Tab-separated table of C-alpha atoms in Angstrom:
chain	number	residue	atom	x	y	z
A	1241	MET	CA	0.000	0.000	0.000
A	1242	GLY	CA	1.423	3.356	-0.993
A	1243	MET	CA	2.060	6.132	1.492
A	1244	THR	CA	4.071	8.552	-0.678
A	1245	PRO	CA	3.101	12.162	0.143
A	1246	ILE	CA	1.442	14.030	-2.723
A	1247	LEU	CA	1.895	17.585	-1.542
A	1248	SER	CA	1.348	19.156	-4.959
A	1249	ILE	CA	-2.146	17.712	-5.164
A	1250	PHE	CA	-3.650	20.644	-3.302
A	1251	HIS	CA	-2.534	23.573	-5.457
A	1252	PHE	CA	-5.756	23.672	-7.453
A	1253	LEU	CA	-7.984	22.862	-4.495
A	1254	PHE	CA	-6.818	25.969	-2.692
A	1255	LEU	CA	-7.501	28.118	-5.750
A	1256	SER	CA	-10.880	26.614	-6.621
A	1257	LEU	CA	-12.340	25.534	-3.305
A	1258	SER	CA	-15.156	28.053	-3.707
A	1259	LEU	CA	-15.920	26.907	-7.287
A	1260	SER	CA	-16.842	21.954	-6.446
A	1261	SER	CA	-26.714	-9.206	-9.142
A	1262	LEU	CA	-23.880	-7.138	-7.941
A	1263	PHE	CA	-20.874	-9.337	-8.657
A	1264	ALA	CA	-22.459	-12.314	-10.310
A	1265	ALA	CA	-19.775	-14.373	-12.081
A	1266	ALA	CA	-19.786	-13.559	-15.777
A	1267	ALA	CA	-20.423	-16.201	-18.383
A	1268	ASN	CA	-17.071	-15.407	-19.925
A	1269	GLN	CA	-14.073	-13.132	-19.410
A	1270	SER	CA	-15.019	-10.572	-22.045
A	1271	LYS	CA	-18.437	-10.043	-20.483
A	1272	ASP	CA	-16.822	-9.754	-17.054
A	1273	GLU	CA	-14.465	-7.057	-18.298
A	1274	GLU	CA	-17.354	-4.987	-19.623
A	1275	THR	CA	-19.015	-4.852	-16.216
A	1276	PRO	CA	-17.274	-2.776	-13.523
A	1277	PHE	CA	-16.698	-4.749	-10.347
A	1278	VAL	CA	-15.401	-4.360	-6.821
A	1279	GLY	CA	-12.821	-6.806	-5.534
A	1280	VAL	CA	-10.679	-6.997	-2.417
A	1281	ASN	CA	-6.971	-7.172	-1.693
A	1282	ILE	CA	-5.885	-9.983	0.608
A	1283	GLY	CA	-2.764	-9.381	2.677
A	1284	THR	CA	-1.268	-12.074	4.880
A	1285	ASP	CA	0.293	-10.186	7.828
A	1286	VAL	CA	-2.597	-11.444	9.946
A	1287	SER	CA	-2.525	-13.324	13.245
A	1288	ASN	CA	-4.158	-16.763	12.972
A	1289	LEU	CA	-4.622	-16.404	9.235
A	1290	PHE	CA	-7.357	-18.577	7.745
A	1291	THR	CA	-6.254	-21.757	6.040
A	1292	PRO	CA	-6.721	-21.650	2.252
A	1293	GLU	CA	-9.874	-23.740	2.531
A	1294	GLU	CA	-11.295	-21.522	5.278
A	1295	LEU	CA	-10.439	-18.391	3.295
A	1296	VAL	CA	-12.189	-19.655	0.177
A	1297	ALA	CA	-15.273	-20.602	2.209
A	1298	PHE	CA	-15.240	-17.116	3.736
A	1299	LEU	CA	-14.956	-15.435	0.330
A	1300	LYS	CA	-17.905	-17.454	-0.928
A	1301	SER	CA	-19.972	-16.623	2.152
A	1302	GLN	CA	-19.320	-12.926	1.521
A	1303	GLN	CA	-20.094	-13.239	-2.207
A	1304	ILE	CA	-16.680	-11.892	-3.169
A	1305	THR	CA	-15.871	-12.812	-6.763
A	1306	HIS	CA	-12.702	-10.810	-7.448
A	1307	ILE	CA	-9.554	-10.850	-5.323
A	1308	ARG	CA	-6.006	-9.588	-5.602
A	1309	LEU	CA	-3.181	-11.577	-4.013
A	1310	TYR	CA	0.274	-10.183	-3.297
A	1311	ASP	CA	2.033	-13.443	-4.077
A	1312	ALA	CA	1.316	-16.831	-5.614
A	1313	ASP	CA	0.344	-19.199	-2.809
A	1314	PRO	CA	-0.046	-22.629	-4.451
A	1315	ALA	CA	-2.316	-23.957	-1.696
A	1316	LEU	CA	-4.681	-20.990	-2.022
A	1317	LEU	CA	-4.674	-21.127	-5.818
A	1318	ALA	CA	-5.568	-24.805	-5.620
A	1319	ALA	CA	-8.357	-24.098	-3.113
A	1320	LEU	CA	-9.817	-21.478	-5.482
A	1321	ALA	CA	-10.245	-24.025	-8.268
A	1322	GLY	CA	-13.810	-24.323	-9.481
A	1323	THR	CA	-15.101	-21.436	-7.331
A	1324	GLY	CA	-15.558	-18.871	-10.105
A	1325	ILE	CA	-13.547	-16.348	-8.070
A	1326	ARG	CA	-11.284	-14.318	-10.361
A	1327	VAL	CA	-7.732	-13.722	-9.189
A	1328	VAL	CA	-5.181	-10.990	-9.815
A	1329	LEU	CA	-1.958	-12.790	-8.999
A	1330	GLY	CA	0.833	-10.699	-7.491
A	1331	ILE	CA	4.588	-10.969	-7.964
A	1332	PRO	CA	6.568	-9.377	-5.090
A	1333	ASN	CA	9.239	-6.794	-5.854
A	1334	ASN	CA	11.985	-9.092	-4.633
A	1335	GLN	CA	11.354	-11.411	-7.594
A	1336	LEU	CA	11.805	-8.764	-10.267
A	1337	LEU	CA	15.561	-9.257	-10.582
A	1338	ALA	CA	15.218	-12.904	-11.505
A	1339	LEU	CA	12.229	-12.414	-13.806
A	1340	GLY	CA	13.656	-9.358	-15.534
A	1341	SER	CA	17.031	-10.962	-16.118
A	1342	SER	CA	16.053	-14.368	-17.449
A	1343	ASN	CA	13.409	-15.480	-19.915
A	1344	ALA	CA	13.853	-19.026	-18.638
A	1345	THR	CA	12.978	-17.909	-15.113
A	1346	ALA	CA	9.807	-16.245	-16.404
A	1347	VAL	CA	8.833	-19.402	-18.289
A	1348	ALA	CA	9.399	-21.497	-15.154
A	1349	TRP	CA	7.416	-19.060	-12.995
A	1350	VAL	CA	4.465	-19.119	-15.385
A	1351	ALA	CA	4.538	-22.900	-15.598
A	1352	ARG	CA	4.593	-23.316	-11.826
A	1353	HIS	CA	2.238	-20.559	-10.684
A	1354	VAL	CA	-0.161	-20.131	-13.614
A	1355	LEU	CA	-0.332	-22.993	-16.082
A	1356	SER	CA	-0.553	-25.661	-13.396
A	1357	PHE	CA	-3.764	-24.048	-12.075
A	1358	LEU	CA	-5.510	-23.185	-15.324
A	1359	PRO	CA	-8.305	-23.399	-16.266
A	1360	SER	CA	-9.882	-24.468	-12.955
A	1361	THR	CA	-8.557	-21.404	-11.113
A	1362	LEU	CA	-9.561	-18.190	-12.872
A	1363	ILE	CA	-6.390	-16.108	-13.043
A	1364	SER	CA	-7.483	-12.948	-14.844
A	1365	ALA	CA	-4.364	-10.795	-14.447
A	1366	ILE	CA	-0.852	-10.689	-13.031
A	1367	ALA	CA	0.326	-7.656	-11.065
A	1368	VAL	CA	4.094	-7.549	-11.494
A	1369	GLY	CA	5.679	-5.784	-8.538
A	1370	ASP	CA	3.945	-3.179	-6.398
A	1371	GLU	CA	4.577	0.580	-6.516
A	1372	VAL	CA	8.091	-0.058	-7.805
A	1373	PRO	CA	8.903	3.604	-8.662
A	1374	ALA	CA	8.355	4.547	-5.010
A	1375	SER	CA	9.089	1.388	-3.025
A	1376	LEU	CA	12.044	-0.071	-4.958
A	1377	PRO	CA	13.258	2.392	-7.619
A	1378	SER	CA	16.484	0.426	-8.107
A	1379	ALA	CA	14.400	-2.355	-9.658
A	1380	LEU	CA	12.661	-0.066	-12.149
A	1381	PRO	CA	14.954	-0.976	-15.083
A	1382	LEU	CA	13.949	-4.614	-14.580
A	1383	LEU	CA	10.201	-4.057	-14.529
A	1384	LEU	CA	9.520	-3.784	-18.252
A	1385	PRO	CA	11.834	-6.703	-19.115
A	1386	ALA	CA	9.986	-8.773	-16.503
A	1387	LEU	CA	6.622	-7.820	-18.017
A	1388	ARG	CA	7.800	-8.700	-21.510
A	1389	SER	CA	9.335	-12.010	-20.428
A	1390	LEU	CA	6.159	-13.006	-18.610
A	1391	SER	CA	4.035	-11.921	-21.563
A	1392	SER	CA	6.081	-14.110	-23.867
A	1393	ALA	CA	5.834	-17.033	-21.452
A	1394	LEU	CA	2.056	-16.603	-21.246
A	1395	SER	CA	1.585	-16.383	-25.010
A	1396	SER	CA	-1.303	-18.617	-26.111
A	1397	SER	CA	-1.485	-20.171	-22.636
A	1398	ALA	CA	-4.939	-18.899	-21.746
A	1399	ASP	CA	-8.104	-17.966	-23.579
A	1400	PRO	CA	-8.937	-15.186	-23.007
A	1401	PRO	CA	-5.397	-13.879	-22.443
A	1402	ILE	CA	-4.203	-13.080	-18.930
A	1403	LYS	CA	-3.573	-9.359	-18.501
A	1404	LEU	CA	-0.157	-8.153	-17.345
A	1405	SER	CA	0.497	-4.832	-15.628
A	1406	THR	CA	2.148	-3.282	-12.577
A	1407	PRO	CA	0.406	-1.343	-9.769
A	1408	LEU	CA	1.741	2.222	-9.668
A	1409	PRO	CA	1.537	4.785	-6.866
A	1410	PHE	CA	-0.529	7.890	-7.519
A	1411	SER	CA	2.553	9.959	-6.668
A	1412	ILE	CA	3.860	9.430	-10.243
A	1413	ILE	CA	1.272	12.053	-11.229
A	1414	LEU	CA	2.305	15.641	-10.538
A	1415	ASP	CA	0.020	18.662	-10.117
A	1416	PRO	CA	-3.112	16.504	-10.336
A	1417	PHE	CA	-5.494	19.370	-9.615
A	1418	PRO	CA	-6.990	20.604	-11.798
A	1419	PRO	CA	-7.020	17.223	-13.531
A	1420	SER	CA	-6.620	18.806	-16.977
A	1421	GLN	CA	-3.167	20.105	-15.996
A	1422	ALA	CA	-1.876	16.848	-14.495
A	1423	PHE	CA	1.217	15.181	-15.938
A	1424	PHE	CA	3.465	12.256	-15.174
A	1425	ASN	CA	6.744	12.750	-13.341
A	1426	GLN	CA	9.064	13.795	-16.159
A	1427	THR	CA	11.977	11.754	-14.861
A	1428	LEU	CA	9.877	8.624	-15.444
A	1429	ALA	CA	7.844	9.648	-18.482
A	1430	SER	CA	10.101	8.816	-21.430
A	1431	SER	CA	12.301	6.181	-19.821
A	1432	PHE	CA	9.598	4.093	-18.158
A	1433	LEU	CA	5.997	5.273	-18.347
A	1434	LEU	CA	5.687	5.721	-22.105
A	1435	PRO	CA	7.195	2.275	-22.856
A	1436	LEU	CA	4.959	0.807	-20.149
A	1437	LEU	CA	1.841	2.410	-21.628
A	1438	GLU	CA	2.810	1.175	-25.095
A	1439	PHE	CA	3.163	-2.341	-23.676
A	1440	LEU	CA	-0.231	-2.075	-21.985
A	1441	SER	CA	-1.818	-0.808	-25.193
A	1442	ASP	CA	-0.270	-3.597	-27.272
A	1443	THR	CA	-1.432	-6.290	-24.825
A	1444	ASP	CA	-4.852	-4.772	-24.107
A	1445	SER	CA	-3.960	-4.521	-20.408
A	1446	PRO	CA	-4.957	-1.831	-17.870
A	1447	LEU	CA	-2.912	0.790	-16.115
A	1448	MET	CA	-2.987	-0.426	-12.516
A	1449	LEU	CA	-3.129	2.456	-10.051
A	1450	ASN	CA	-3.180	2.584	-6.245
A	1451	LEU	CA	-5.348	5.561	-5.371
A	1452	TYR	CA	-6.091	6.891	-1.880
A	1453	PRO	CA	-8.218	10.009	-1.272
A	1454	TYR	CA	-7.412	9.407	2.412
A	1455	TYR	CA	-3.791	10.412	1.857
A	1456	ALA	CA	-4.837	13.375	-0.271
A	1457	LEU	CA	-6.937	14.558	2.661
A	1458	MET	CA	-4.163	13.931	5.184
A	1459	GLN	CA	-1.671	15.995	3.209
A	1460	SER	CA	-4.027	18.836	2.304
A	1461	ARG	CA	-3.706	20.701	5.609
A	1462	GLY	CA	-7.425	21.374	5.658
A	1463	VAL	CA	-7.772	22.475	2.029
A	1464	ILE	CA	-9.650	19.364	0.907
A	1465	PRO	CA	-13.030	19.064	2.668
A	1466	LEU	CA	-13.524	15.732	4.405
A	1467	ASP	CA	-16.890	15.330	2.675
A	1468	ASN	CA	-15.182	15.706	-0.704
A	1469	SER	CA	-12.964	12.727	0.126
A	1470	LEU	CA	-15.869	10.588	1.364
A	1471	PHE	CA	-18.249	11.028	-1.617
A	1472	LYS	CA	-20.659	13.001	0.538
A	1473	PRO	CA	-22.921	15.466	-1.279
A	1474	LEU	CA	-21.486	18.959	-1.561
A	1475	PRO	CA	-23.249	22.267	-2.143
A	1476	PRO	CA	-22.458	23.678	-5.600
A	1477	SER	CA	-20.229	26.328	-4.063
A	1478	LEU	CA	-17.899	23.623	-2.732
A	1479	GLU	CA	-17.695	21.516	-5.877
A	1480	GLU	CA	-14.267	21.574	-7.481
A	1481	VAL	CA	-14.362	23.018	-10.999
A	1482	ASP	CA	-11.594	22.471	-13.527
A	1483	PRO	CA	-11.196	25.947	-15.095
A	1484	ASN	CA	-9.893	24.474	-18.358
A	1485	THR	CA	-12.683	21.979	-18.957
A	1486	LEU	CA	-15.406	23.413	-16.663
A	1487	LEU	CA	-15.972	19.874	-15.399
A	1488	HIS	CA	-17.381	19.689	-11.876
A	1489	TYR	CA	-15.793	17.270	-9.395
A	1490	THR	CA	-17.891	16.241	-6.422
A	1491	ASN	CA	-15.312	13.822	-5.025
A	1492	VAL	CA	-11.545	13.412	-4.879
A	1493	PHE	CA	-11.669	9.851	-6.242
A	1494	ASP	CA	-12.985	10.908	-9.658
A	1495	ALA	CA	-10.602	13.841	-9.856
A	1496	MET	CA	-7.619	11.546	-9.253
A	1497	ILE	CA	-8.743	9.116	-11.952
A	1498	ASP	CA	-9.212	11.921	-14.465
A	1499	ALA	CA	-5.764	13.262	-13.574
A	1500	ALA	CA	-4.400	9.874	-14.657
A	1501	TYR	CA	-6.354	10.024	-17.932
A	1502	PHE	CA	-5.029	13.490	-18.699
A	1503	SER	CA	-1.485	12.392	-17.822
A	1504	MET	CA	-1.737	9.532	-20.310
A	1505	LYS	CA	-3.207	11.856	-22.931
A	1506	ASN	CA	-0.166	14.119	-22.545
A	1507	LEU	CA	1.882	11.137	-23.748
A	1508	ASN	CA	-0.556	10.598	-26.627
A	1509	VAL	CA	-1.980	7.437	-25.061
A	1510	THR	CA	-5.774	7.290	-25.006
A	1511	ASP	CA	-6.629	3.590	-25.276
A	1512	VAL	CA	-5.389	2.205	-21.951
A	1513	PRO	CA	-8.098	1.667	-19.302
A	1514	ILE	CA	-7.488	2.271	-15.603
A	1515	LEU	CA	-7.842	-0.428	-12.968
A	1516	ILE	CA	-7.741	0.756	-9.355
A	1517	THR	CA	-5.729	-1.994	-7.651
A	1518	GLU	CA	-5.948	-0.373	-4.219
A	1519	THR	CA	-8.262	2.098	-2.554
A	1520	GLY	CA	-9.698	2.235	0.929
A	1521	TRP	CA	-9.760	4.008	4.270
A	1522	PRO	CA	-8.312	3.019	7.666
A	1523	SER	CA	-10.733	2.447	10.540
A	1524	ASN	CA	-8.302	3.291	13.319
A	1525	GLY	CA	-5.190	5.403	13.770
A	1526	SER	CA	-3.240	7.610	16.101
A	1527	ARG	CA	-5.648	10.092	17.660
A	1528	LYS	CA	-3.025	12.827	17.317
A	1529	ASP	CA	-1.518	12.110	13.899
A	1530	GLU	CA	-4.320	10.248	12.095
A	1531	PRO	CA	-7.562	11.905	13.213
A	1532	PHE	CA	-9.515	10.892	10.090
A	1533	ALA	CA	-8.824	7.172	10.555
A	1534	THR	CA	-12.144	6.229	12.141
A	1535	LYS	CA	-14.686	3.463	11.642
A	1536	ASP	CA	-17.363	5.946	10.581
A	1537	ASN	CA	-15.140	7.454	7.888
A	1538	ALA	CA	-13.959	4.022	6.706
A	1539	ASP	CA	-17.558	2.820	6.512
A	1540	THR	CA	-18.621	5.943	4.623
A	1541	TYR	CA	-15.763	5.887	2.116
A	1542	ASN	CA	-15.830	2.181	1.323
A	1543	SER	CA	-19.634	2.033	1.185
A	1544	ASN	CA	-19.741	5.022	-1.141
A	1545	VAL	CA	-16.909	3.952	-3.431
A	1546	ILE	CA	-18.536	0.533	-3.823
A	1547	LYS	CA	-21.872	2.106	-4.723
A	1548	HIS	CA	-20.113	4.595	-7.016
A	1549	ILE	CA	-18.545	1.769	-9.020
A	1550	LEU	CA	-21.595	-0.437	-9.108
A	1551	ASP	CA	-23.771	2.464	-10.217
A	1552	ARG	CA	-21.378	2.808	-13.198
A	1553	SER	CA	-20.985	6.495	-12.433
A	1554	GLY	CA	-17.820	6.987	-14.472
A	1555	THR	CA	-15.941	10.273	-14.040
A	1556	PRO	CA	-16.677	13.796	-15.249
A	1557	LEU	CA	-14.158	13.336	-18.083
A	1558	HIS	CA	-15.295	9.826	-18.985
A	1559	PRO	CA	-18.838	9.253	-17.718
A	1560	GLU	CA	-19.040	6.267	-20.075
A	1561	ILE	CA	-16.105	4.473	-18.401
A	1562	THR	CA	-16.192	3.150	-14.843
A	1563	SER	CA	-12.957	1.745	-13.463
A	1564	SER	CA	-13.168	-1.417	-11.419
A	1565	VAL	CA	-11.579	-1.257	-7.972
A	1566	TYR	CA	-10.014	-3.513	-5.381
A	1567	ILE	CA	-10.695	-2.424	-1.810
A	1568	TYR	CA	-7.678	-2.351	0.455
A	1569	GLU	CA	-8.215	-4.684	2.187
A	1570	LEU	CA	-10.115	-7.793	3.315
A	1571	PHE	CA	-8.533	-8.305	6.765
A	1572	ASN	CA	-6.836	-6.023	9.267
A	1573	GLU	CA	-3.147	-6.918	8.972
A	1574	ASP	CA	-2.382	-6.635	12.670
A	1575	LEU	CA	1.231	-7.760	12.173
A	1576	ARG	CA	2.172	-4.888	9.880
A	1577	PRO	CA	4.722	-2.430	11.301
A	1578	GLY	CA	4.384	1.334	11.087
A	1579	PRO	CA	1.679	3.811	12.136
A	1580	VAL	CA	-1.437	2.567	13.923
A	1581	SER	CA	-3.428	2.891	10.707
A	1582	GLU	CA	-1.221	0.373	8.884
A	1583	GLY	CA	-2.894	-2.529	10.667
A	1584	ASN	CA	-6.422	-1.160	10.352
A	1585	TRP	CA	-7.429	-1.019	6.695
A	1586	GLY	CA	-9.432	-4.244	6.748
A	1587	LEU	CA	-13.141	-4.748	6.310
A	1588	PHE	CA	-12.827	-7.713	8.701
A	1589	TYR	CA	-10.706	-8.773	11.632
A	1590	GLY	CA	-8.587	-11.860	11.097
A	1591	SER	CA	-11.276	-13.943	12.814
A	1592	GLY	CA	-13.753	-13.081	10.059
A	1593	THR	CA	-15.908	-10.716	12.098
A	1594	PRO	CA	-16.551	-7.318	10.503
A	1595	VAL	CA	-14.613	-4.289	11.704
A	1596	TYR	CA	-17.687	-2.247	10.818
A	1597	LEU	CA	-20.873	-2.853	8.870
A	1598	LEU	CA	-20.985	-1.378	5.392
A	1599	HIS	CA	-24.073	0.458	4.190
A	1600	LEU	CA	-24.824	-1.033	0.796
A	1601	VAL	CA	-28.609	-0.917	0.564
A	1602	GLY	CA	-29.662	-1.501	-3.030
A	1603	SER	CA	-26.187	-2.567	-4.144
A	1604	GLY	CA	-26.793	-6.252	-4.658
A	1605	GLU	CA	-25.251	-9.103	-2.714
A	1606	PHE	CA	-21.592	-8.071	-2.454
A	1607	LEU	CA	-20.240	-8.474	1.040
A	1608	ALA	CA	-22.595	-9.681	3.711
A	1609	THR	CA	-21.683	-6.661	5.821
A	1610	ASP	CA	-24.795	-4.580	5.386
A	1611	THR	CA	-26.656	-3.203	8.385
A	1612	THR	CA	-30.018	-3.859	6.758
A	1613	ASN	CA	-30.703	-7.558	7.205
A	1614	ARG	CA	-27.624	-9.749	7.175
A	1615	THR	CA	-26.273	-9.760	10.697
A	1616	TYR	CA	-26.316	-12.672	13.098
A	1617	CYS	CA	-25.465	-13.326	16.738
A	1618	VAL	CA	-23.048	-16.112	17.656
A	1619	ALA	CA	-20.802	-17.191	20.501
A	1620	ALA	CA	-17.901	-14.791	20.872
A	1621	GLU	CA	-14.423	-15.878	19.959
A	1622	GLY	CA	-12.607	-17.191	23.028
A	1623	ALA	CA	-15.728	-17.211	25.207
A	1624	ASP	CA	-15.567	-19.224	28.435
A	1625	GLY	CA	-17.516	-22.496	28.268
A	1626	LYS	CA	-19.232	-22.072	31.639
A	1627	ALA	CA	-20.315	-18.525	30.839
A	1628	LEU	CA	-21.635	-19.730	27.495
A	1629	GLN	CA	-23.635	-22.491	29.166
A	1630	ALA	CA	-25.221	-20.007	31.544
A	1631	ALA	CA	-26.110	-17.690	28.650
A	1632	LEU	CA	-27.451	-20.627	26.645
A	1633	ASP	CA	-29.674	-21.677	29.539
A	1634	TRP	CA	-31.057	-18.149	29.834
A	1635	ALA	CA	-31.672	-17.791	26.079
A	1636	CYS	CA	-33.585	-21.083	25.899
A	1637	GLY	CA	-35.444	-20.338	29.158
A	1638	PRO	CA	-36.418	-16.812	30.186
A	1639	GLY	CA	-35.207	-15.452	26.832
A	1640	LEU	CA	-37.790	-17.546	24.984
A	1641	ALA	CA	-35.404	-18.343	22.127
A	1642	ASN	CA	-36.503	-21.173	19.853
A	1643	CYS	CA	-34.112	-23.958	20.862
A	1644	SER	CA	-36.082	-26.925	19.529
A	1645	GLU	CA	-33.640	-27.637	16.701
A	1646	ILE	CA	-30.664	-28.120	19.046
A	1647	GLN	CA	-32.344	-30.869	21.055
A	1648	PRO	CA	-31.030	-34.478	20.750
A	1649	GLY	CA	-31.958	-36.005	17.427
A	1650	GLU	CA	-32.912	-32.714	15.790
A	1651	SER	CA	-31.248	-31.192	12.721
A	1652	CYS	CA	-28.935	-28.731	14.516
A	1653	TYR	CA	-27.976	-30.900	17.494
A	1654	GLU	CA	-24.616	-31.707	15.887
A	1655	PRO	CA	-21.969	-30.612	16.559
A	1656	ASN	CA	-22.886	-31.311	20.162
A	1657	ASN	CA	-20.953	-28.637	22.035
A	1658	VAL	CA	-21.919	-25.593	23.990
A	1659	GLY	CA	-20.400	-23.196	21.475
A	1660	SER	CA	-22.476	-24.247	18.487
A	1661	HIS	CA	-25.640	-24.677	20.595
A	1662	ALA	CA	-25.154	-21.230	22.123
A	1663	SER	CA	-24.697	-19.671	18.684
A	1664	TYR	CA	-27.986	-21.156	17.533
A	1665	ALA	CA	-29.837	-19.951	20.625
A	1666	PHE	CA	-28.194	-16.516	20.637
A	1667	ASP	CA	-29.157	-15.895	17.028
A	1668	SER	CA	-32.692	-17.103	17.601
A	1669	TYR	CA	-33.058	-14.566	20.408
A	1670	TYR	CA	-31.314	-11.813	18.393
A	1671	GLN	CA	-33.603	-12.274	15.390
A	1672	LYS	CA	-36.694	-12.528	17.617
A	1673	GLU	CA	-35.817	-9.221	19.239
A	1674	GLY	CA	-35.429	-7.516	15.876
A	1675	LYS	CA	-31.632	-7.141	16.212
A	1676	VAL	CA	-32.080	-4.203	18.551
A	1677	PRO	CA	-28.931	-2.914	20.261
A	1678	GLY	CA	-28.066	-5.008	23.276
A	1679	SER	CA	-29.848	-8.134	22.062
A	1680	CYS	CA	-26.532	-9.778	21.166
A	1681	TYR	CA	-24.596	-9.310	24.383
A	1682	PHE	CA	-25.305	-12.175	26.815
A	1683	GLN	CA	-22.879	-10.860	29.436
A	1684	GLY	CA	-20.135	-10.428	26.856
A	1685	VAL	CA	-20.036	-13.967	25.453
A	1686	ALA	CA	-21.838	-13.163	22.170
A	1687	MET	CA	-20.907	-11.113	19.146
A	1688	VAL	CA	-22.523	-9.866	15.941
A	1689	THR	CA	-21.239	-11.458	12.744
A	1690	THR	CA	-22.143	-11.451	9.052
A	1691	THR	CA	-21.542	-15.175	8.590
A	1692	ASP	CA	-24.892	-16.955	8.711
A	1693	PRO	CA	-24.455	-20.108	10.831
A	1694	GLY	CA	-27.553	-21.569	9.225
A	1695	ALA	CA	-26.322	-20.932	5.700
A	1696	ILE	CA	-22.987	-22.677	6.177
A	1697	GLY	CA	-24.552	-25.693	7.867
A	1698	PRO	CA	-24.456	-27.089	11.396
A	1699	ARG	CA	-21.302	-29.116	10.698
A	1700	GLU	CA	-19.450	-26.097	9.352
A	1701	ILE	CA	-19.910	-23.683	12.238
A	1702	PRO	CA	-17.198	-20.974	12.133
A	1703	ARG	CA	-14.000	-22.367	13.557
A	1704	TRP	CA	-13.726	-20.018	16.532
A	1705	ILE	CA	-16.977	-21.385	17.951
A	1706	THR	CA	-15.856	-24.996	18.134
A	1707	ARG	CA	-12.201	-24.189	18.756
A	1708	HIS	CA	-12.664	-21.989	21.810
A	1709	ALA	CA	-16.147	-22.443	23.179
A	1710	THR	CA	-16.081	-26.019	24.373
A	1711	PRO	CA	-17.781	-27.339	27.512
């Protein structure tokens, strides 16, 4: 994830502040590409990371059909076979030297990590490196050779072809406001970016861009309104107006995308689409240094960007084109070093419980994290068995929960342990009470989740229930 400051982004904002079946799997790749989608990035710096099988089951339960991985985990790629989930496969920066220096290495990499999983696992693209100009500039001369070697190795290996690109940081774009005046960093333009764009054009691949309005806001010193970063409605007087095009920008996200389009146009490239490989908002941060990293802001941004994409809103410059996005990220990576926010970009904790509940009313079935009707009450992770038993007894007694199905011989009796029985009873009570606040507490041994215990089956109760909550 990029954190490069973009101080020049605010020049225009200061001057013009007063002026301002959701992811159903496609029948084929070409149809899928025509429909904008929202996917998720999956990092692995997570305590008690799900096994590949658990992760795939979780993705399916959340109706996630597009994911981006940062490396090629053979066990996970195998587990994804036959699921219909489309994968952007990542190649870490530390592998660029080998791939950019040897065609044979590229052929071997493709054979091992791609061909051996096709066609059962749907690998739609390969992201070669990550923010190389900012994170590992010494490897930049190797990036294009690596892309070309991999492209040659992939030739005729998949139908439709697997796209090849490299995620770039937004900081390669200078003076992005107003968007019409944006341009690529001149030190990279002729030596790297133009050849890259020509490669992308020739291979019909997208420009991958990591784009964070959160960082634009953080660096703006109050010039960018918070609402403008969060897709919240603005009065006309606060809409940003590009004086050269007279296009009105109601959010930072669209303005940043159009800045990329104008930057490409300045290099006479107009046929390369943009794929947002990372965007998101942290839910927690240092109170002093990261005041905008809150659950409310993360909920608002991610909910709104998802709806923005699925509504096919496009941008002011290209209302007919909506870029697909990958939300950063699926899980909080609690093992990541750095500022507090670094470990708090996830939609879910590592256990699979939501960090916050997205507001996606009317946006289809993507992510079972909506506050409207898809929350459930289950035994809390790590709950004490005796406390659970007491809560279970209350729910099935004075609480008047329907516990008939967890009696001996009934359909939900197995697995026969207090954790799974308590989850059934807790959710029965929670649903009966209309999910009102406080109805999923049970003296601290219950928690709200978006994984439906009934939908996954009584023998597939989430692992924390049977692992921790035993009699």
